[in-house]
Coordinates of N, CA and C in Angstrom, one line a residue:
M1 N 163.3 41.4 148.3 CA 163.5 40.9 146.9 C 163.3 42.8 145.8
D2 N 162.2 43.3 146.6 CA 161.7 44.6 146.2 C 162.9 45.4 146.0
E3 N 164.0 45.4 147.2 CA 165.0 46.0 147.1 C 165.6 45.8 146.4
R4 N 166.5 45.4 145.8 CA 167.0 45.0 145.6 C 166.4 45.0 143.4
G5 N 165.1 45.0 143.5 CA 164.5 44.7 142.5 C 164.4 43.3 141.6
L6 N 164.8 42.1 142.4 CA 164.9 40.9 142.2 C 163.0 40.4 141.6
T7 N 162.9 40.1 140.6 CA 161.8 38.5 140.5 C 162.7 37.6 140.9
Q8 N 161.0 36.2 141.0 CA 161.2 35.3 141.9 C 162.4 34.4 141.4
L9 N 162.7 34.7 139.8 CA 163.7 33.8 138.9 C 165.2 34.1 139.2
D10 N 164.6 35.8 139.6 CA 166.2 36.1 139.4 C 167.3 35.7 140.5
F11 N 166.1 35.9 142.0 CA 165.9 35.4 143.9 C 166.7 34.1 143.0
V12 N 166.2 33.3 142.7 CA 166.2 32.0 142.9 C 167.8 31.6 141.6
R13 N 168.2 32.1 140.7 CA 169.3 32.2 140.4 C 170.1 32.4 141.0
A14 N 170.4 33.4 141.4 CA 171.9 34.4 142.2 C 171.8 33.4 143.8
L15 N 170.9 32.4 144.1 CA 170.6 32.0 145.6 C 171.6 30.8 144.9
N16 N 171.5 30.1 144.5 CA 171.4 28.4 144.0 C 173.0 29.4 142.9
R17 N 173.6 30.0 142.5 CA 174.7 30.3 142.7 C 176.0 30.7 143.5
Q18 N 175.2 31.7 144.2 CA 175.8 31.7 145.7 C 176.1 30.4 146.6
Y19 N 175.7 29.9 146.4 CA 175.3 29.2 147.6 C 175.3 27.4 147.5
L20 N 176.2 27.0 146.1 CA 175.5 26.3 144.8 C 174.5 25.2 145.8
T21 N 173.1 25.6 145.8 CA 171.9 24.8 146.1 C 171.3 24.3 145.3
K22 N 170.3 23.8 145.1 CA 169.2 24.4 143.8 C 167.8 23.6 144.0
F23 N 167.6 25.3 144.3 CA 166.3 25.7 144.9 C 165.2 25.9 142.9
H24 N 164.3 25.9 143.1 CA 163.5 26.2 141.9 C 163.0 27.5 142.3
Q25 N 162.0 28.3 141.5 CA 160.8 29.6 141.0 C 160.4 28.6 141.7
K26 N 159.7 27.8 142.2 CA 158.3 26.9 142.8 C 158.2 26.8 144.5
D27 N 159.9 26.5 144.6 CA 160.2 27.0 146.1 C 160.2 28.6 146.6
V28 N 160.3 29.2 146.0 CA 160.6 31.0 146.2 C 159.1 31.3 146.9
S29 N 158.4 31.0 145.7 CA 157.0 31.4 145.7 C 156.5 30.6 146.9
R30 N 157.1 29.3 147.2 CA 156.0 28.9 147.9 C 156.7 29.6 149.5
W31 N 158.5 30.3 149.8 CA 158.6 31.2 150.8 C 157.5 32.2 151.0
L32 N 157.1 32.9 149.7 CA 156.5 33.9 149.1 C 155.0 33.8 150.2
N33 N 154.8 32.5 150.3 CA 153.0 32.4 151.0 C 153.2 31.7 152.0
T34 N 154.2 32.1 153.2 CA 153.9 31.4 154.5 C 153.2 31.3 155.4
G35 N 152.6 30.8 156.1 CA 151.1 31.4 156.4 C 150.2 31.0 156.0
N36 N 150.2 31.0 155.1 CA 149.2 31.1 153.7 C 148.7 30.5 153.5
R37 N 146.9 29.3 154.0 CA 146.4 28.6 153.7 C 145.7 27.6 152.7
T38 N 146.4 26.3 152.5 CA 145.7 25.9 150.5 C 145.0 24.5 151.3
S39 N 144.5 23.7 150.0 CA 143.0 23.1 150.5 C 144.3 21.7 151.0
S40 N 145.7 21.6 151.2 CA 145.7 20.6 152.5 C 146.5 20.9 153.9
G41 N 146.1 22.4 153.8 CA 146.9 23.5 155.3 C 147.7 24.5 154.8
E42 N 148.0 25.1 156.1 CA 148.4 25.9 156.5 C 150.3 25.5 155.2
I43 N 150.9 26.7 155.1 CA 152.4 26.6 154.0 C 153.5 27.2 155.8
G44 N 154.1 25.7 155.0 CA 154.5 26.5 157.2 C 155.8 26.4 156.3
F45 N 157.2 27.2 157.5 CA 158.6 28.0 157.3 C 159.1 27.1 156.3
P46 N 160.0 27.5 155.7 CA 161.2 26.9 154.8 C 161.6 25.9 156.5
K47 N 162.6 25.5 155.8 CA 164.0 24.7 157.1 C 165.0 25.7 157.4
Y48 N 165.5 25.7 158.8 CA 166.2 26.1 159.1 C 167.0 27.0 158.6
E49 N 167.4 25.6 158.1 CA 168.7 26.0 156.8 C 169.2 26.7 156.1
T50 N 167.9 26.7 155.0 CA 167.1 27.2 153.7 C 166.3 28.8 154.8
M51 N 166.2 28.1 156.1 CA 165.8 30.3 156.1 C 167.5 30.9 156.8
A52 N 168.0 30.2 157.0 CA 169.7 31.0 157.4 C 170.7 31.2 156.1
T53 N 170.0 30.6 155.1 CA 171.1 31.2 153.8 C 170.0 31.7 152.7
I54 N 168.7 32.0 152.8 CA 168.2 33.4 152.4 C 168.4 34.4 153.4
A55 N 169.3 34.8 154.8 CA 168.8 35.8 155.4 C 169.9 36.0 155.3
D56 N 171.5 34.8 155.0 CA 172.6 35.5 155.1 C 172.7 36.0 153.8
F57 N 172.1 35.9 152.1 CA 172.1 36.5 151.2 C 171.6 37.8 150.9
F58 N 170.5 38.1 152.3 CA 170.4 39.3 151.9 C 171.0 40.0 153.6
G59 N 171.3 39.2 153.9 CA 172.7 40.8 155.1 C 171.1 40.3 155.7
V60 N 170.6 39.8 156.2 CA 169.6 40.0 157.9 C 169.6 39.0 158.3
D61 N 168.8 39.6 159.3 CA 168.3 37.4 160.8 C 167.5 36.7 160.4
V62 N 168.1 35.9 160.5 CA 166.4 34.7 160.3 C 165.6 35.6 160.7
G63 N 164.9 36.0 162.2 CA 164.1 36.9 162.3 C 163.0 37.7 162.3
Y64 N 164.1 38.3 161.2 CA 163.2 39.2 160.5 C 162.7 38.8 158.7
L65 N 163.2 37.6 158.7 CA 162.8 36.9 158.0 C 161.0 36.1 158.6
T66 N 161.8 35.7 160.3 CA 160.5 35.1 160.9 C 159.3 35.9 161.0
G67 N 159.6 37.0 160.7 CA 158.7 38.6 161.8 C 159.4 38.4 162.8
E68 N 159.2 37.8 163.7 CA 160.6 38.2 165.3 C 160.7 39.7 165.4
T69 N 161.0 40.5 164.0 CA 162.2 41.6 165.2 C 161.6 42.5 163.2
D70 N 161.1 43.8 163.0 CA 160.1 44.6 162.4 C 161.7 44.7 161.9
E71 N 163.1 45.0 162.8 CA 164.4 45.0 161.8 C 165.5 43.9 161.5
K72 N 166.0 44.7 160.3 CA 167.1 43.3 160.0 C 168.4 43.0 160.5
T73 N 168.6 42.7 161.1 CA 169.2 42.5 162.1 C 169.4 42.7 164.0
Y74 N 168.5 41.7 164.8 CA 169.3 41.9 166.2 C 170.1 42.9 166.6
A75 N 170.3 43.2 166.4 CA 172.2 44.1 166.4 C 171.2 45.8 166.2
M76 N 170.6 45.7 165.0 CA 169.5 47.2 165.0 C 168.4 47.1 165.7
S77 N 167.5 46.0 166.6 CA 166.5 46.1 166.9 C 167.1 46.2 168.1
H78 N 168.1 45.8 169.2 CA 168.2 46.5 170.3 C 169.0 47.9 170.4
A79 N 170.1 48.6 169.3 CA 169.8 49.5 168.7 C 169.5 50.3 169.4
C80 N 168.0 49.8 168.5 CA 166.6 51.0 168.2 C 165.9 51.4 169.8
A81 N 166.2 50.3 170.3 CA 165.1 50.0 171.4 C 166.2 50.8 172.8
F82 N 167.9 50.5 172.8 CA 168.8 51.0 173.7 C 168.4 52.3 173.6
T83 N 168.5 52.9 172.3 CA 168.6 54.0 171.7 C 167.3 54.9 172.0
G84 N 166.6 54.3 171.4 CA 165.4 55.3 171.0 C 164.8 55.9 170.1
L85 N 166.3 55.7 169.0 CA 166.1 56.5 167.4 C 165.4 55.1 166.0
S86 N 165.6 55.9 165.2 CA 165.0 55.1 164.3 C 166.7 54.2 163.3
S87 N 165.9 53.2 163.2 CA 167.7 52.0 162.1 C 167.2 52.8 161.1
N88 N 166.9 53.9 160.2 CA 167.1 54.7 159.7 C 168.2 56.1 160.2
S89 N 168.1 57.0 161.5 CA 169.1 57.8 162.1 C 170.4 56.9 162.5
I90 N 170.1 55.6 162.9 CA 171.2 54.9 163.4 C 172.1 54.5 162.1
T91 N 171.3 54.2 160.6 CA 172.4 53.5 160.0 C 173.0 55.8 158.8
A92 N 172.2 55.9 159.3 CA 172.4 56.8 158.9 C 173.7 57.5 159.4
I93 N 174.3 57.2 160.9 CA 175.0 58.0 161.4 C 176.1 56.5 161.3
Q94 N 175.9 55.3 161.2 CA 176.5 54.1 160.5 C 177.0 54.8 159.4
S95 N 176.9 55.5 158.9 CA 177.5 55.1 157.5 C 178.2 56.6 157.2
W96 N 177.6 57.8 157.4 CA 178.3 58.5 157.7 C 180.1 58.0 159.0
I97 N 180.1 57.0 159.3 CA 181.2 57.1 160.2 C 182.1 56.1 159.6
R98 N 181.4 55.4 158.8 CA 181.7 54.5 158.1 C 182.0 54.9 156.3
M99 N 182.0 55.3 156.3 CA 182.1 56.1 154.3 C 183.3 56.1 153.9
S100 N 183.2 55.1 153.2 CA 184.7 55.1 152.3 C 185.0 55.9 151.5
P101 N 186.2 56.6 151.4 CA 186.8 58.2 150.5 C 186.6 57.3 148.7
A102 N 186.2 58.3 148.2 CA 186.3 58.7 147.1 C 187.4 57.3 145.9
P103 N 186.9 56.3 145.7 CA 188.9 55.9 144.6 C 189.2 57.7 143.8
Q104 N 190.5 57.1 144.1 CA 191.0 57.8 142.8 C 192.3 57.5 142.2
N105 N 192.4 58.0 141.3 CA 192.8 57.7 140.5 C 193.3 56.0 139.3
N106 N 191.8 55.7 139.5 CA 191.1 54.6 139.0 C 191.3 53.4 139.9
N107 N 191.8 53.9 141.0 CA 192.0 52.4 142.3 C 191.4 52.1 143.2
H108 N 190.8 51.1 143.8 CA 190.0 51.1 144.7 C 190.3 52.1 146.1
A109 N 189.5 52.5 146.8 CA 189.5 52.8 148.1 C 190.2 51.3 149.1
H110 N 190.8 52.3 150.4 CA 191.6 50.9 151.1 C 189.9 50.2 152.0
A111 N 189.5 49.2 151.9 CA 188.1 48.7 153.0 C 188.5 49.6 154.1
D112 N 189.2 49.5 154.5 CA 190.1 50.0 156.5 C 190.5 51.3 156.2
D113 N 188.9 52.5 156.3 CA 189.9 53.6 156.0 C 189.8 54.1 157.3
P114 N 191.2 54.7 157.3 CA 191.3 55.3 158.4 C 190.8 56.4 159.3
M115 N 190.0 57.1 158.6 CA 189.2 58.4 158.8 C 188.0 58.1 159.8
H116 N 187.0 57.3 159.7 CA 186.5 56.2 160.5 C 186.4 56.5 162.0
E117 N 187.5 56.3 162.0 CA 188.0 56.8 163.7 C 187.4 58.6 164.0
Y118 N 187.6 59.1 163.0 CA 188.1 60.5 163.0 C 186.1 60.6 162.8
R119 N 185.3 60.4 162.5 CA 184.0 60.2 162.1 C 183.8 59.9 163.5
A120 N 183.9 58.8 164.3 CA 183.5 58.1 165.3 C 183.4 59.3 166.6
A121 N 185.2 60.5 166.9 CA 185.6 60.4 167.3 C 184.1 62.2 167.3
T122 N 184.2 62.5 165.9 CA 183.6 63.3 165.7 C 182.6 63.6 166.4
I123 N 181.3 62.3 166.2 CA 180.1 62.3 166.7 C 180.3 62.5 168.2
N124 N 181.3 61.2 168.8 CA 180.9 61.7 170.1 C 181.8 62.4 171.4
R125 N 182.3 63.7 170.2 CA 182.5 63.9 171.2 C 181.0 65.3 171.3
L126 N 180.6 65.8 170.3 CA 180.0 66.8 170.0 C 178.6 65.9 170.8
L127 N 178.4 64.8 171.0 CA 177.0 64.0 171.7 C 177.4 64.8 173.6
S128 N 178.5 63.8 173.9 CA 179.3 63.9 174.9 C 179.6 65.0 176.2
S129 N 179.1 66.3 174.9 CA 179.1 67.3 176.0 C 178.5 67.8 176.4
P130 N 178.6 69.0 177.4 CA 177.7 69.0 178.6 C 176.4 69.8 177.9
K131 N 177.3 70.4 176.7 CA 176.6 71.3 175.8 C 175.2 70.9 175.3
F132 N 175.3 69.9 175.1 CA 174.6 69.0 174.4 C 173.0 69.0 174.1
P133 N 173.1 68.3 175.6 CA 171.9 69.4 176.1 C 170.7 70.0 175.9
E134 N 171.8 70.9 176.1 CA 171.0 72.4 175.9 C 170.4 72.6 174.6
L135 N 171.7 72.1 173.4 CA 171.0 72.4 172.0 C 169.4 71.5 171.7
A136 N 170.1 70.4 172.3 CA 169.1 69.0 172.5 C 167.1 69.9 172.9
A137 N 167.8 70.1 174.1 CA 166.7 71.1 174.7 C 165.9 72.1 173.8
K138 N 166.4 73.2 173.2 CA 165.9 73.8 172.1 C 165.4 73.2 170.7
L139 N 166.2 72.4 170.7 CA 165.4 71.1 169.0 C 164.4 70.5 169.6
L140 N 163.8 70.4 170.8 CA 163.0 69.5 170.9 C 161.7 70.9 170.9
T141 N 162.1 72.4 171.5 CA 161.4 73.1 170.8 C 160.7 73.1 169.6
L142 N 162.0 73.3 168.6 CA 161.5 73.5 167.8 C 160.9 72.5 166.7
Q143 N 161.2 71.2 167.3 CA 160.5 69.7 167.3 C 159.0 69.9 167.2
E144 N 159.1 70.2 168.4 CA 157.0 70.8 169.0 C 156.3 71.5 168.5
M145 N 156.7 72.9 168.1 CA 156.7 73.6 167.5 C 156.1 73.0 165.5
S146 N 156.7 72.2 164.8 CA 156.9 71.3 163.7 C 155.9 70.4 164.2
S147 N 155.2 69.8 164.6 CA 154.8 69.2 165.4 C 153.2 69.4 165.6
I148 N 153.3 70.2 166.3 CA 152.1 71.4 165.8 C 151.2 72.1 164.8
W149 N 152.2 72.5 164.1 CA 152.0 72.9 162.6 C 151.5 72.0 161.3
S150 N 152.2 71.0 161.8 CA 151.9 69.7 160.8 C 150.7 69.1 160.8
S151 N 150.5 69.0 162.3 CA 149.8 67.4 162.9 C 147.9 68.5 163.9
T152 N 148.7 69.7 164.0 CA 147.4 70.3 164.2 C 146.9 71.6 164.0
P153 N 147.0 72.5 162.4 CA 147.5 73.7 162.3 C 146.5 74.4 162.8
Q154 N 145.3 73.9 163.7 CA 144.1 74.6 164.5 C 144.8 75.4 165.3
K155 N 145.3 75.2 165.8 CA 146.0 75.0 167.6 C 147.5 75.9 166.9
F156 N 148.5 75.8 166.4 CA 149.4 76.3 165.9 C 148.4 78.0 165.1
E157 N 147.3 77.6 164.0 CA 147.5 79.5 164.4 C 146.7 79.5 164.7
G158 N 146.3 79.5 166.3 CA 145.6 79.8 167.6 C 146.8 80.9 168.1
L159 N 148.0 80.0 168.7 CA 148.9 80.7 169.1 C 149.3 81.5 168.3
L160 N 149.9 81.8 166.8 CA 150.2 82.8 166.1 C 149.0 83.4 166.3
A161 N 147.2 83.2 166.9 CA 146.4 84.9 166.9 C 146.4 84.8 167.6
S162 N 147.2 85.0 168.8 CA 147.4 84.6 170.3 C 148.7 85.4 170.1
L163 N 149.1 85.6 170.0 CA 151.1 86.0 169.9 C 150.7 87.9 168.6
S164 N 150.2 87.6 167.5 CA 149.8 88.5 167.6 C 148.6 89.3 167.4
N165 N 147.9 89.1 168.9 CA 147.2 90.3 169.2 C 147.7 90.9 170.9
D166 N 148.7 89.4 171.3 CA 149.5 90.3 172.1 C 150.3 91.5 171.9
N167 N 150.7 91.3 170.8 CA 151.9 92.3 170.2 C 151.4 93.6 169.2
D168 N 149.7 93.5 169.0 CA 149.8 93.7 168.3 C 150.6 93.7 166.7
L169 N 150.8 92.8 166.4 CA 151.8 92.4 165.3 C 150.8 92.3 163.8
P170 N 151.4 92.2 162.9 CA 150.7 91.5 161.4 C 151.0 89.8 161.5
H171 N 149.8 88.8 161.3 CA 150.0 88.0 161.6 C 151.6 87.1 160.7
D172 N 151.8 87.4 159.8 CA 153.5 87.1 158.5 C 154.4 87.0 159.5
L173 N 154.3 88.4 160.6 CA 155.7 88.8 161.0 C 155.6 88.5 162.3
A174 N 154.2 87.9 163.2 CA 154.4 87.3 164.2 C 155.0 85.7 163.8
L175 N 155.0 85.8 163.3 CA 155.0 84.3 162.5 C 156.7 84.1 162.7
Q176 N 157.0 84.9 161.7 CA 158.7 85.0 161.1 C 159.8 85.1 162.3
L177 N 159.2 87.0 162.9 CA 159.6 86.5 164.5 C 159.6 84.7 166.0
L178 N 158.5 84.7 165.5 CA 158.9 82.9 167.3 C 159.3 82.5 165.9
L179 N 159.4 82.1 164.5 CA 160.5 81.4 164.2 C 161.9 81.3 164.4
G180 N 162.5 82.7 164.3 CA 163.2 83.4 164.7 C 164.0 83.7 165.4
A181 N 163.1 83.3 166.4 CA 163.5 83.2 168.1 C 164.3 82.1 168.2
F182 N 163.1 80.9 167.7 CA 163.3 79.9 168.3 C 164.8 79.5 167.1
Y183 N 165.2 79.6 166.2 CA 166.3 79.2 165.2 C 167.4 80.0 166.1
G184 N 166.9 81.5 166.1 CA 168.4 81.9 167.0 C 169.2 80.8 168.4
M185 N 167.9 80.5 168.9 CA 168.4 80.3 170.4 C 168.7 78.3 170.1
A186 N 168.7 78.1 169.3 CA 169.0 76.7 168.7 C 170.9 77.3 167.3
S187 N 170.9 78.5 167.8 CA 171.8 78.0 166.4 C 172.7 79.1 167.6
E188 N 172.9 79.5 168.6 CA 172.8 79.7 169.6 C 173.5 78.9 170.7
S189 N 173.1 77.8 170.8 CA 173.2 76.3 171.7 C 174.1 75.7 171.0
F190 N 174.3 75.8 169.5 CA 174.7 75.2 168.3 C 176.6 75.7 168.8
S191 N 176.6 76.7 169.3 CA 178.0 77.5 168.6 C 178.3 77.1 170.1
S192 N 177.6 77.0 170.9 CA 177.9 77.0 172.7 C 178.4 75.3 172.8
L193 N 177.9 74.8 171.7 CA 177.9 73.4 172.0 C 179.7 73.0 171.1
L194 N 179.9 73.8 170.1 CA 181.2 73.4 169.0 C 181.5 74.3 170.2
H195 N 181.9 75.7 170.5 CA 183.1 75.7 171.2 C 183.4 75.5 172.3
D196 N 182.7 74.4 172.9 CA 182.4 73.7 174.4 C 183.0 72.4 174.0
A197 N 183.2 71.9 172.3 CA 183.6 70.9 172.1 C 185.3 70.8 171.6
Y198 N 185.3 72.3 170.8 CA 186.4 72.4 169.7 C 186.9 73.7 170.9
P199 N 187.4 73.6 172.1 CA 187.5 75.2 172.9 C 189.0 75.4 171.7
M200 N 189.6 77.1 171.7 CA 189.9 77.8 171.2 C 191.8 77.4 171.6
P201 N 192.3 77.8 170.5 CA 193.8 77.4 171.9 C 193.8 79.0 171.2
E202 N 194.9 78.1 173.6 CA 195.4 79.9 174.5 C 195.9 80.1 173.0

């Protein structure tokens, strides 16, 4: 409801309109207070059929409503568990692959976008390249350095001070050289990955 900017009344009206149900605002209030204690006892979950209707309305699984999963669907929950990626990352990849072209000449774009196969093939080719682990290792180093800098800046400052002292460099120059080296290695690995995924024709 918050994501869609719906009040309780907005929600129940839309729900009744879409599913021809006859719920009231007080029903929504009761659903939102599930688990709370009242003088007559604990407020229980709605009937499964009601939860299934609510879940369908919001495009989520019932388990998301009951708190069984933190992801909106079990498919997403399994994908996150399998890959170790966040739902935001998976959604970003999925959205790019399924991205629809902008409507032209005031006509709506076809729902079946033939480009999604090319987008999926692009991601697959890059990730399945034997050069990808090399790039990922370089990015991991950048991630580690970034984490140290943001979580324990004193430790990061100590690393820079050590680098500066060992090489008789000004502090800011040591930082530029350090970051430049890491960015350079990542760029080189990415270039190598691109050449492996898309070799130049002979």
